[in-house]
Amino acid sequence: MKNILYYSWDEMIKNDAIESLVNSGYRVSEYRSAFDKYDFDEKNILSLKKKIDNDGSKPDAIFSFNYFPDVSRVALEKGIPYFSWVYDNPHLTLESETLGNETNRVFLFDSSQVEKYRGEGIKNIFYSPLPAKIVINNNPRYNHDVSFVGTMYDGDKDQYGLIKNIPDKLKGRLDGIVVAQHLIYGCDIIDGAIKGIESEIRRYIKTSLGEHYRKSDIDIFSDIMRKRVTMFDRIRTMHILGEKFNVDLYCEKDHPELPVKYKGVVANKDLPALMNSSKVNLNISLRSIRKGIPLRVMQILGSGGFCLTDYKEDMDGLFEDGRDIAWFNYEEEMIEKCDYYLKHDNERCKIAQSGQATAIKKLSYEKLMGDIFNKI
Amino acid sequence: MKILTLKWDCFGYNHIRNAFKRAGFELCEVDFPRDKEDARNSEALAKIVVEAIQKNNADAVFSFNYFPVAAIAAAACRVKYISWTYDSPYIFLYSKTIEFPTNYAFVFDKSEYFNLRQKGVNTVYYMPMAANTDYFDSIEMTEYERKKYSADIALIGSMYTEKRHDLIRHFEGLDDYTAGYLEGIMDAQKQIYGTSILEKSMTPEIIKNIQKVCPMFESGDGIEDAAWVLSNYFVARKLTSLERSDMVKALSDKYRVALYTPEKTPDLPKADNRGTVEYYKDFPKAVKNAKINLNISLRSIVTGIPLRAFDIMGCGGFLLTNYQSDFNDYFISGEDYVYFESKEDLVEKAGYYLEHDEERISIANSGYRKVRENHNFDIRVKEIIKIAGMA
């Protein structure tokens, strides 16, 4: 396999990926996509087909980060394997009717999602952890005690808050479930809890994706609920940790009521430097990620930062708590470990170094993309 | 050393007294009319206890369940007050009197113990319940009784549908949003055992809305608050009622279920409702003649092993229970008892163990032996003596 057609859009990690493909000896031809819709965007489809036909040698594979139904359609028609590496979660296009196309090779970073789709009969779906961009800095200088980079999912990012015109009783019930889930660590109760009110939800809340998608409106809505839970999780964490420690918050807008220092938005290219210069880098996972290791964790480890994160099962296969990373299962544990590792510099640095070593060994773009393209 | 026991119609009164006797203590007792007097505030009741302590020259006071007036009396006489609480929820534990240094308050639910310790109460200790297997072994049954109490699956207990339990009926007029909210947190709690989110879910706004239709008195002397009362007395009970009903319905659709309960159960037509069973003489017979004995814990018992579970195992019954984490300290599921994690799991396991007699009986026997050897009153008394420094 030599020739890769790289389907790019706006993804921030494009350059890292293409660089590693080239370094690994692949010939990469980039197709810069332009589309108005995900399905049957004729202009985009035509352009893509033209690129495939006219590009010198026929591509052995098409690659994109995230999943694009039209690309899958073109790949199927042309008989070319389509490697899709999804780093967003939730990722609505996965519900496309095209997911089962036999030329697809879809990689997800949450093993529970892989299980779910396999259980629905979709075979070409596989697990891969997300990549870590390695940035070596042997002399880190600390400018931050605790840093958190993340969306708070409130204000105009709060889709759940946009839900209006539903009966008070149903709103109360959904709010109750959201609050309860926020109080429970490590276990998702939302699917079970809304089973009894699925028809009511369908009646008042329309979340269907249209005719080219499998019926999964309840799944979509439950993920909207999970985003809301994440908002509560992150705001509460900022309160709890900000009261005890010096916390720097990087997110889309200021939250003056939180006892943290708001630092604005951090550009992607500046992330490694930030993470390297923070004693403790927090990850508070989006609740729709059930077992998977979020990209944020990989970014922290790749930049040699110390990562303190909520526990996700897929971590067991790659990391060891207290050796590469520190994870917690409860709020009290989070506070304890934050305190401990802020005070114990040597241990913390050792863990950060070991975490980066693990990232170099197991999570580099070269290694993971190599594994991915081996799945013919 | 002389112990004054407070006599009321509690569980195990004679068992504990006999155990103290065997341990070498002298005993005396006094009638404790806790149902006629306010055991939290009644001066008259406190006086009764003080007089009994003085008259008998008692060195310590013991009661099942904790009573603030007894704590006051014992503290006044500078003697130790040992209490062993088996009820849940139990609001008196939150009386400020709990902090008297003369108290040794044992509770059977480890999460309750942690809860109180976290609130700064240093006088509480964890002590699971116990069974007197000699007593259960001594119960004689006629052939008629064996037939009468025979059942495939038995659930002995309240369905909490009686008016006096449905405290949520006090919430008549509650706004739709709050009513929905309470349903939502119950929907969520149903999914999980071992942790309770009911209390923390009571936000100030929700409490305010409930108090609009059901104003609660403030007892004045306690650290319990509206959230605790609402979640433990109202919501937990309501949830338990829904769960017991749900589970019995699912079981009785497939198997023969006998219900020993005071309430009428028109919504469970396939279950055989045999009415109440008297606790001391007849309950053991009901347990012994059921192939499977269910325990579906009251939701205010967050991690604890309910007394009911010890009763069942102590009678040699096969126990099938919802998951309660305190069991893990002493028993092994699949060996001494069996736990289920959901309604579906319950139905599957009930079916399995009805089919596999040998395995079922072997598990019941193992549970019985463990209770007999490690969870009898003599062992508990030994522990109490050690902790309370009563050697």
PDB file of C-alpha atoms in Angstrom, chain A residues 151-334:
ATOM      1  CA  THR A 151     -15.465  23.668  26.597  1.00  0.00           C
ATOM      2  CA  MET A 152     -17.884  24.304  29.445  1.00  0.00           C
ATOM      3  CA  TYR A 153     -20.892  23.450  27.280  1.00  0.00           C
ATOM      4  CA  ASP A 154     -22.926  26.261  28.722  1.00  0.00           C
ATOM      5  CA  GLY A 155     -24.395  29.381  27.199  1.00  0.00           C
ATOM      6  CA  ASP A 156     -24.766  28.956  23.476  1.00  0.00           C
ATOM      7  CA  LYS A 157     -23.027  25.587  23.566  1.00  0.00           C
ATOM      8  CA  ASP A 158     -25.795  24.212  25.772  1.00  0.00           C
ATOM      9  CA  GLN A 159     -28.059  22.330  23.378  1.00  0.00           C
ATOM     10  CA  TYR A 160     -30.037  20.872  26.279  1.00  0.00           C
ATOM     11  CA  GLY A 161     -30.839  24.359  27.494  1.00  0.00           C
ATOM     12  CA  LEU A 162     -32.377  25.170  24.106  1.00  0.00           C
ATOM     13  CA  ILE A 163     -35.124  22.645  24.634  1.00  0.00           C
ATOM     14  CA  LYS A 164     -38.326  24.534  25.232  1.00  0.00           C
ATOM     15  CA  ASN A 165     -42.020  23.911  24.805  1.00  0.00           C
ATOM     16  CA  ILE A 166     -42.056  20.592  26.554  1.00  0.00           C
ATOM     17  CA  PRO A 167     -44.412  19.869  29.472  1.00  0.00           C
ATOM     18  CA  ASP A 168     -43.052  20.909  32.877  1.00  0.00           C
ATOM     19  CA  LYS A 169     -43.322  17.362  34.182  1.00  0.00           C
ATOM     20  CA  LEU A 170     -41.143  15.971  31.399  1.00  0.00           C
ATOM     21  CA  LYS A 171     -38.633  18.800  31.794  1.00  0.00           C
ATOM     22  CA  GLY A 172     -38.462  18.119  35.532  1.00  0.00           C
ATOM     23  CA  ARG A 173     -37.967  14.422  34.944  1.00  0.00           C
ATOM     24  CA  LEU A 174     -35.139  14.991  32.462  1.00  0.00           C
ATOM     25  CA  ASP A 175     -33.509  17.538  34.763  1.00  0.00           C
ATOM     26  CA  GLY A 176     -33.717  15.041  37.620  1.00  0.00           C
ATOM     27  CA  ILE A 177     -31.983  12.399  35.545  1.00  0.00           C
ATOM     28  CA  VAL A 178     -29.263  14.856  34.485  1.00  0.00           C
ATOM     29  CA  VAL A 179     -28.612  15.927  38.087  1.00  0.00           C
ATOM     30  CA  ALA A 180     -28.530  12.320  39.260  1.00  0.00           C
ATOM     31  CA  GLN A 181     -26.070  11.308  36.519  1.00  0.00           C
ATOM     32  CA  HIS A 182     -23.829  14.226  37.464  1.00  0.00           C
ATOM     33  CA  LEU A 183     -23.716  12.823  40.999  1.00  0.00           C
ATOM     34  CA  ILE A 184     -22.672   9.374  39.834  1.00  0.00           C
ATOM     35  CA  TYR A 185     -19.097   8.694  38.770  1.00  0.00           C
ATOM     36  CA  GLY A 186     -18.012   5.861  36.556  1.00  0.00           C
ATOM     37  CA  CYS A 187     -21.409   4.532  35.588  1.00  0.00           C
ATOM     38  CA  ASP A 188     -23.859   5.735  32.970  1.00  0.00           C
ATOM     39  CA  ILE A 189     -27.494   5.522  34.071  1.00  0.00           C
ATOM     40  CA  ILE A 190     -29.083   7.709  31.419  1.00  0.00           C
ATOM     41  CA  ASP A 191     -29.994   4.997  28.916  1.00  0.00           C
ATOM     42  CA  GLY A 192     -31.741   2.918  31.575  1.00  0.00           C
ATOM     43  CA  ALA A 193     -33.388   5.901  33.211  1.00  0.00           C
ATOM     44  CA  ILE A 194     -35.010   7.284  30.056  1.00  0.00           C
ATOM     45  CA  LYS A 195     -36.310   3.922  28.859  1.00  0.00           C
ATOM     46  CA  GLY A 196     -39.681   4.588  30.401  1.00  0.00           C
ATOM     47  CA  ILE A 197     -40.119   7.985  28.729  1.00  0.00           C
ATOM     48  CA  GLU A 198     -38.766   7.337  25.234  1.00  0.00           C
ATOM     49  CA  SER A 199     -42.097   7.852  23.518  1.00  0.00           C
ATOM     50  CA  GLU A 200     -42.701  11.075  25.389  1.00  0.00           C
ATOM     51  CA  ILE A 201     -39.249  12.331  24.427  1.00  0.00           C
ATOM     52  CA  ARG A 202     -39.906  11.483  20.772  1.00  0.00           C
ATOM     53  CA  ARG A 203     -43.194  13.327  20.905  1.00  0.00           C
ATOM     54  CA  TYR A 204     -41.787  16.628  22.079  1.00  0.00           C
ATOM     55  CA  ILE A 205     -38.163  16.626  21.038  1.00  0.00           C
ATOM     56  CA  LYS A 206     -37.201  16.172  17.420  1.00  0.00           C
ATOM     57  CA  THR A 207     -33.633  15.076  16.919  1.00  0.00           C
ATOM     58  CA  SER A 208     -33.828  12.856  13.894  1.00  0.00           C
ATOM     59  CA  LEU A 209     -31.070  13.270  11.304  1.00  0.00           C
ATOM     60  CA  GLY A 210     -33.063  12.657   8.182  1.00  0.00           C
ATOM     61  CA  GLU A 211     -33.752   9.891   5.765  1.00  0.00           C
ATOM     62  CA  HIS A 212     -30.201   8.725   5.116  1.00  0.00           C
ATOM     63  CA  TYR A 213     -29.569   7.936   8.754  1.00  0.00           C
ATOM     64  CA  ARG A 214     -30.515   5.079  11.013  1.00  0.00           C
ATOM     65  CA  LYS A 215     -33.227   5.840  13.537  1.00  0.00           C
ATOM     66  CA  SER A 216     -31.315   6.805  16.627  1.00  0.00           C
ATOM     67  CA  ASP A 217     -33.059   9.913  17.881  1.00  0.00           C
ATOM     68  CA  ILE A 218     -33.054   8.670  21.451  1.00  0.00           C
ATOM     69  CA  ASP A 219     -29.288   8.079  21.318  1.00  0.00           C
ATOM     70  CA  ILE A 220     -28.757  11.583  19.976  1.00  0.00           C
ATOM     71  CA  PHE A 221     -30.903  13.105  22.684  1.00  0.00           C
ATOM     72  CA  SER A 222     -29.266  11.112  25.437  1.00  0.00           C
ATOM     73  CA  ASP A 223     -25.892  12.436  24.275  1.00  0.00           C
ATOM     74  CA  ILE A 224     -27.296  15.958  24.461  1.00  0.00           C
ATOM     75  CA  MET A 225     -28.197  15.154  28.061  1.00  0.00           C
ATOM     76  CA  ARG A 226     -24.658  13.907  28.600  1.00  0.00           C
ATOM     77  CA  LYS A 227     -23.203  17.184  27.335  1.00  0.00           C
ATOM     78  CA  ARG A 228     -25.310  18.932  29.922  1.00  0.00           C
ATOM     79  CA  VAL A 229     -24.043  16.593  32.642  1.00  0.00           C
ATOM     80  CA  THR A 230     -20.505  17.390  31.498  1.00  0.00           C
ATOM     81  CA  MET A 231     -21.253  21.082  31.956  1.00  0.00           C
ATOM     82  CA  PHE A 232     -22.195  20.396  35.576  1.00  0.00           C
ATOM     83  CA  ASP A 233     -19.150  18.157  36.020  1.00  0.00           C
ATOM     84  CA  ARG A 234     -16.736  20.801  34.732  1.00  0.00           C
ATOM     85  CA  ILE A 235     -18.279  23.733  36.544  1.00  0.00           C
ATOM     86  CA  ARG A 236     -18.325  21.815  39.789  1.00  0.00           C
ATOM     87  CA  THR A 237     -14.730  20.706  39.344  1.00  0.00           C
ATOM     88  CA  MET A 238     -13.655  24.294  38.739  1.00  0.00           C
ATOM     89  CA  HIS A 239     -15.424  25.286  41.969  1.00  0.00           C
ATOM     90  CA  ILE A 240     -14.023  22.431  44.030  1.00  0.00           C
ATOM     91  CA  LEU A 241     -10.435  22.633  42.811  1.00  0.00           C
ATOM     92  CA  GLY A 242     -10.389  26.401  42.335  1.00  0.00           C
ATOM     93  CA  GLU A 243     -11.188  26.883  46.009  1.00  0.00           C
ATOM     94  CA  LYS A 244      -8.195  24.867  47.083  1.00  0.00           C
ATOM     95  CA  PHE A 245      -5.632  25.330  44.337  1.00  0.00           C
ATOM     96  CA  ASN A 246      -4.518  27.853  41.708  1.00  0.00           C
ATOM     97  CA  VAL A 247      -6.440  26.847  38.637  1.00  0.00           C
ATOM     98  CA  ASP A 248      -6.072  28.377  35.197  1.00  0.00           C
ATOM     99  CA  LEU A 249      -9.052  27.908  32.923  1.00  0.00           C
ATOM    100  CA  TYR A 250      -8.863  27.990  29.141  1.00  0.00           C
ATOM    101  CA  CYS A 251     -12.271  27.947  27.525  1.00  0.00           C
ATOM    102  CA  GLU A 252     -14.477  29.823  25.131  1.00  0.00           C
ATOM    103  CA  LYS A 253     -15.767  32.451  27.533  1.00  0.00           C
ATOM    104  CA  ASP A 254     -15.168  33.896  30.940  1.00  0.00           C
ATOM    105  CA  HIS A 255     -16.963  32.525  33.975  1.00  0.00           C
ATOM    106  CA  PRO A 256     -16.377  35.196  36.621  1.00  0.00           C
ATOM    107  CA  GLU A 257     -18.308  33.300  39.266  1.00  0.00           C
ATOM    108  CA  LEU A 258     -15.735  30.493  39.266  1.00  0.00           C
ATOM    109  CA  PRO A 259     -12.779  30.714  41.689  1.00  0.00           C
ATOM    110  CA  VAL A 260     -10.292  30.219  38.856  1.00  0.00           C
ATOM    111  CA  LYS A 261      -8.148  32.438  36.661  1.00  0.00           C
ATOM    112  CA  TYR A 262      -9.676  32.778  33.218  1.00  0.00           C
ATOM    113  CA  LYS A 263      -7.004  32.806  30.511  1.00  0.00           C
ATOM    114  CA  GLY A 264      -9.070  32.916  27.356  1.00  0.00           C
ATOM    115  CA  VAL A 265      -8.788  30.451  24.527  1.00  0.00           C
ATOM    116  CA  VAL A 266      -5.561  28.614  23.770  1.00  0.00           C
ATOM    117  CA  ALA A 267      -4.604  28.006  20.139  1.00  0.00           C
ATOM    118  CA  ASN A 268      -3.918  24.448  19.159  1.00  0.00           C
ATOM    119  CA  LYS A 269      -0.285  25.159  18.320  1.00  0.00           C
ATOM    120  CA  ASP A 270       0.257  26.551  21.828  1.00  0.00           C
ATOM    121  CA  LEU A 271      -1.170  23.539  23.645  1.00  0.00           C
ATOM    122  CA  PRO A 272       2.084  21.576  24.041  1.00  0.00           C
ATOM    123  CA  ALA A 273       3.837  24.553  25.627  1.00  0.00           C
ATOM    124  CA  LEU A 274       0.925  25.156  27.991  1.00  0.00           C
ATOM    125  CA  MET A 275       0.679  21.527  29.029  1.00  0.00           C
ATOM    126  CA  ASN A 276       4.389  21.238  29.485  1.00  0.00           C
ATOM    127  CA  SER A 277       4.444  24.286  31.741  1.00  0.00           C
ATOM    128  CA  SER A 278       1.518  23.229  33.930  1.00  0.00           C
ATOM    129  CA  LYS A 279       2.253  21.138  36.957  1.00  0.00           C
ATOM    130  CA  VAL A 280      -1.121  19.397  36.764  1.00  0.00           C
ATOM    131  CA  ASN A 281      -3.153  19.122  33.566  1.00  0.00           C
ATOM    132  CA  LEU A 282      -6.755  18.170  34.132  1.00  0.00           C
ATOM    133  CA  ASN A 283      -8.906  16.065  31.907  1.00  0.00           C
ATOM    134  CA  ILE A 284     -12.628  15.961  32.681  1.00  0.00           C
ATOM    135  CA  SER A 285     -14.121  13.699  30.066  1.00  0.00           C
ATOM    136  CA  LEU A 286     -17.228  14.373  28.069  1.00  0.00           C
ATOM    137  CA  ARG A 287     -19.822  11.975  29.480  1.00  0.00           C
ATOM    138  CA  SER A 288     -20.750  10.592  26.064  1.00  0.00           C
ATOM    139  CA  ILE A 289     -17.321   8.973  26.028  1.00  0.00           C
ATOM    140  CA  ARG A 290     -18.035   5.758  27.953  1.00  0.00           C
ATOM    141  CA  LYS A 291     -14.775   3.855  27.971  1.00  0.00           C
ATOM    142  CA  GLY A 292     -12.542   5.750  25.543  1.00  0.00           C
ATOM    143  CA  ILE A 293      -9.493   7.866  26.282  1.00  0.00           C
ATOM    144  CA  PRO A 294     -10.199  11.432  25.133  1.00  0.00           C
ATOM    145  CA  LEU A 295      -7.835  13.259  22.781  1.00  0.00           C
ATOM    146  CA  ARG A 296      -7.013  15.722  25.552  1.00  0.00           C
ATOM    147  CA  VAL A 297      -5.242  12.999  27.544  1.00  0.00           C
ATOM    148  CA  MET A 298      -3.081  12.133  24.549  1.00  0.00           C
ATOM    149  CA  GLN A 299      -2.231  15.786  23.992  1.00  0.00           C
ATOM    150  CA  ILE A 300      -1.118  16.134  27.597  1.00  0.00           C
ATOM    151  CA  LEU A 301       1.010  12.998  27.598  1.00  0.00           C
ATOM    152  CA  GLY A 302       2.498  13.749  24.203  1.00  0.00           C
ATOM    153  CA  SER A 303       3.711  17.126  25.409  1.00  0.00           C
ATOM    154  CA  GLY A 304       5.308  15.650  28.528  1.00  0.00           C
ATOM    155  CA  GLY A 305       2.708  17.095  30.845  1.00  0.00           C
ATOM    156  CA  PHE A 306       1.385  15.416  33.995  1.00  0.00           C
ATOM    157  CA  CYS A 307      -2.198  14.321  33.477  1.00  0.00           C
ATOM    158  CA  LEU A 308      -4.867  14.019  36.162  1.00  0.00           C
ATOM    159  CA  THR A 309      -8.010  12.516  34.680  1.00  0.00           C
ATOM    160  CA  ASP A 310     -11.256  10.770  35.426  1.00  0.00           C
ATOM    161  CA  TYR A 311     -10.932   7.052  34.885  1.00  0.00           C
ATOM    162  CA  LYS A 312     -12.045   5.410  31.654  1.00  0.00           C
ATOM    163  CA  GLU A 313     -11.774   1.651  31.128  1.00  0.00           C
ATOM    164  CA  ASP A 314      -9.743   1.846  27.924  1.00  0.00           C
ATOM    165  CA  MET A 315      -6.947   3.375  30.003  1.00  0.00           C
ATOM    166  CA  ASP A 316      -6.290  -0.043  31.533  1.00  0.00           C
ATOM    167  CA  GLY A 317      -4.910  -1.355  28.269  1.00  0.00           C
ATOM    168  CA  LEU A 318      -2.371   1.427  27.852  1.00  0.00           C
ATOM    169  CA  PHE A 319      -1.526   3.161  31.093  1.00  0.00           C
ATOM    170  CA  GLU A 320      -0.925   2.482  34.746  1.00  0.00           C
ATOM    171  CA  ASP A 321      -2.243   4.786  37.402  1.00  0.00           C
ATOM    172  CA  GLY A 322       0.646   6.316  39.315  1.00  0.00           C
ATOM    173  CA  ARG A 323       3.143   5.391  36.641  1.00  0.00           C
ATOM    174  CA  ASP A 324       2.170   7.197  33.396  1.00  0.00           C
ATOM    175  CA  ILE A 325      -0.796   9.171  34.550  1.00  0.00           C
ATOM    176  CA  ALA A 326      -2.988   9.726  37.586  1.00  0.00           C
ATOM    177  CA  TRP A 327      -6.657   8.914  37.453  1.00  0.00           C
ATOM    178  CA  PHE A 328      -9.503   9.186  39.922  1.00  0.00           C
ATOM    179  CA  ASN A 329     -12.819   7.432  40.445  1.00  0.00           C
ATOM    180  CA  TYR A 330     -14.389   9.900  42.874  1.00  0.00           C
ATOM    181  CA  GLU A 331     -14.319  13.574  43.624  1.00  0.00           C
ATOM    182  CA  GLU A 332     -12.468  13.068  46.907  1.00  0.00           C
ATOM    183  CA  GLU A 333      -9.801  11.084  45.095  1.00  0.00           C
ATOM    184  CA  MET A 334      -9.407  13.873  42.532  1.00  0.00           C
TER     185      MET A 334
END
